[in-house]
Coordinates of C-alpha atoms in Angstrom, one line a residue:
M18 CA 105.0 312.6 151.2
A19 CA 102.5 310.4 149.4
K20 CA 103.7 308.6 146.3
L21 CA 101.5 307.4 143.5
R22 CA 102.4 304.1 141.9
Y23 CA 100.6 302.4 139.1
T24 CA 101.0 298.7 138.6
N25 CA 99.5 296.7 135.7
S26 CA 98.4 293.4 137.2
N27 CA 99.1 291.7 133.9
V28 CA 102.8 292.1 134.4
G29 CA 104.3 288.9 135.6
F30 CA 105.5 289.8 139.1
L31 CA 107.3 287.1 141.1
F32 CA 105.5 286.3 144.3
L33 CA 108.0 288.1 146.5
E34 CA 107.7 291.2 144.3
Q35 CA 103.9 291.1 144.8
V36 CA 104.4 290.9 148.6
K37 CA 106.8 293.8 148.6
A38 CA 104.6 296.0 146.4
M39 CA 101.6 295.3 148.6
S40 CA 103.5 295.9 151.8
Y41 CA 104.3 299.5 150.6
T42 CA 100.7 300.2 149.4
D43 CA 98.6 302.6 151.4
I44 CA 95.6 302.8 149.2
L45 CA 94.7 300.1 146.7
V46 CA 92.3 300.8 143.8
S47 CA 91.5 297.7 142.0
A48 CA 88.9 295.9 139.9
H49 CA 87.2 293.1 141.7
G50 CA 89.1 289.9 141.1
A51 CA 91.6 287.3 142.4
Q52 CA 94.5 289.9 142.4
L53 CA 92.8 291.3 145.5
T54 CA 93.8 288.3 147.6
N55 CA 97.2 290.0 147.8
L56 CA 95.6 292.6 150.1
I57 CA 96.6 290.3 153.0
F58 CA 100.2 291.6 152.6
M59 CA 99.1 295.2 153.2
S60 CA 99.7 296.8 156.7
P61 CA 96.7 297.3 159.0
G62 CA 94.9 300.6 158.6
R63 CA 95.5 300.8 154.8
R64 CA 92.6 301.4 152.4
I65 CA 90.9 299.3 149.6
M66 CA 88.7 300.8 146.8
E67 CA 87.0 298.1 144.7
I68 CA 85.5 298.6 141.2
F69 CA 83.0 296.3 139.5
P70 CA 81.5 296.1 136.0
G71 CA 77.8 297.1 135.8
G72 CA 75.3 294.3 136.5
W73 CA 77.6 292.7 139.0
L74 CA 75.4 293.8 142.0
E75 CA 72.4 291.8 140.7
Y76 CA 74.3 288.6 139.7
A77 CA 77.3 288.1 141.9
G78 CA 75.5 287.5 145.2
Q79 CA 77.6 287.3 148.3
G80 CA 80.7 286.7 146.3
Q81 CA 81.0 290.4 145.6
Y82 CA 81.7 291.0 149.3
V83 CA 84.6 288.4 149.7
Y84 CA 87.4 291.0 149.5
K85 CA 85.5 293.5 151.7
N86 CA 85.3 290.7 154.3
L87 CA 88.9 289.8 153.8
A88 CA 90.0 293.4 154.2
N89 CA 88.1 293.8 157.4
W90 CA 89.5 290.5 158.7
V91 CA 93.2 291.6 158.2
G92 CA 92.6 295.1 159.6
L93 CA 92.2 297.2 156.4
N94 CA 89.6 299.8 155.7
H95 CA 87.4 298.8 152.7
E96 CA 86.2 302.1 151.3
G97 CA 83.3 300.8 149.3
F98 CA 82.5 299.9 145.8
W99 CA 82.0 301.6 142.4
R100 CA 79.9 299.8 139.8
D101 CA 80.2 301.1 136.3
P102 CA 76.8 302.3 135.2
S103 CA 77.8 302.5 131.5
T104 CA 78.0 298.7 131.0
T105 CA 75.8 297.6 128.2
P106 CA 72.9 295.5 129.6
C107 CA 73.0 291.7 129.3
P108 CA 71.6 290.6 125.9
N109 CA 69.9 287.5 127.6
P110 CA 68.3 289.0 130.8
N111 CA 66.4 285.8 131.6
D112 CA 69.4 283.6 131.6
F113 CA 71.1 284.1 135.0
K114 CA 74.3 282.0 134.1
A115 CA 74.8 283.8 130.8
C116 CA 74.3 287.2 132.4
F117 CA 76.7 286.4 135.2
S118 CA 79.4 285.4 132.7
Y119 CA 78.5 288.4 130.5
Y120 CA 79.0 291.0 133.2
K121 CA 82.1 289.2 134.6
N122 CA 83.8 289.6 131.3
Q123 CA 82.9 293.2 130.6
P124 CA 85.5 295.9 130.6
I125 CA 85.1 298.4 133.4
G126 CA 84.7 302.1 132.4
F127 CA 86.3 304.9 134.3
N128 CA 84.4 307.9 135.4
E129 CA 87.3 310.2 136.1
T130 CA 85.2 312.8 138.0
H131 CA 83.6 310.2 140.3
I132 CA 86.7 308.1 140.9
G133 CA 88.8 311.3 141.5
T134 CA 86.4 312.7 144.1
W135 CA 86.1 309.3 145.8
L136 CA 89.9 308.9 145.9
A137 CA 90.4 312.4 147.2
S138 CA 88.0 311.6 150.0
V139 CA 89.8 308.3 150.8
I140 CA 93.2 310.1 150.8
S141 CA 91.9 312.8 153.2
K142 CA 90.5 310.1 155.6
F143 CA 93.8 308.2 155.4
K144 CA 95.9 311.2 156.2
A145 CA 93.6 312.2 159.1
T146 CA 93.6 308.7 160.7
P147 CA 96.7 307.5 162.7
L148 CA 97.8 304.1 161.7
P149 CA 97.8 301.3 164.2
G150 CA 100.8 301.5 166.5
Q151 CA 101.8 305.0 165.5
P152 CA 101.6 308.0 167.9
T153 CA 99.1 310.7 167.4
N154 CA 99.8 314.4 167.4
T155 CA 97.4 315.1 170.2
C156 CA 98.4 315.8 173.8
E157 CA 96.3 314.8 176.8
C158 CA 98.0 317.3 179.1
T159 CA 96.8 318.9 182.3
N160 CA 98.1 322.2 183.6

């Protein structure tokens, strides 16, 4: 049976508590940020869903793919990105550095319908895919 666990990353977990929490995580939904480095403690075959503030696509460059690459490197399935379309545009669009900081510090909105549909899809794929090293329920038998 699947269990849903919510963890506020602002809570001061000890390092070993972080490792333990991640080792039990099947699907991680997180805003883009340094906390995603803990994905290395997840078991292969698990899933990552990454969320960004609006404007990040245009200003973050290759840095926005660092956790996707890390997930792939350790055998996880990165299930894509969601960028909040409701973020207020940068007030200084001609100042790259100012806009980068502006978008980096914006809160990320939550589109319940979109995120819920996306999560349901990821859960379905997770349930339908055998994890590495686990037997499948199929039989390659001959009569």
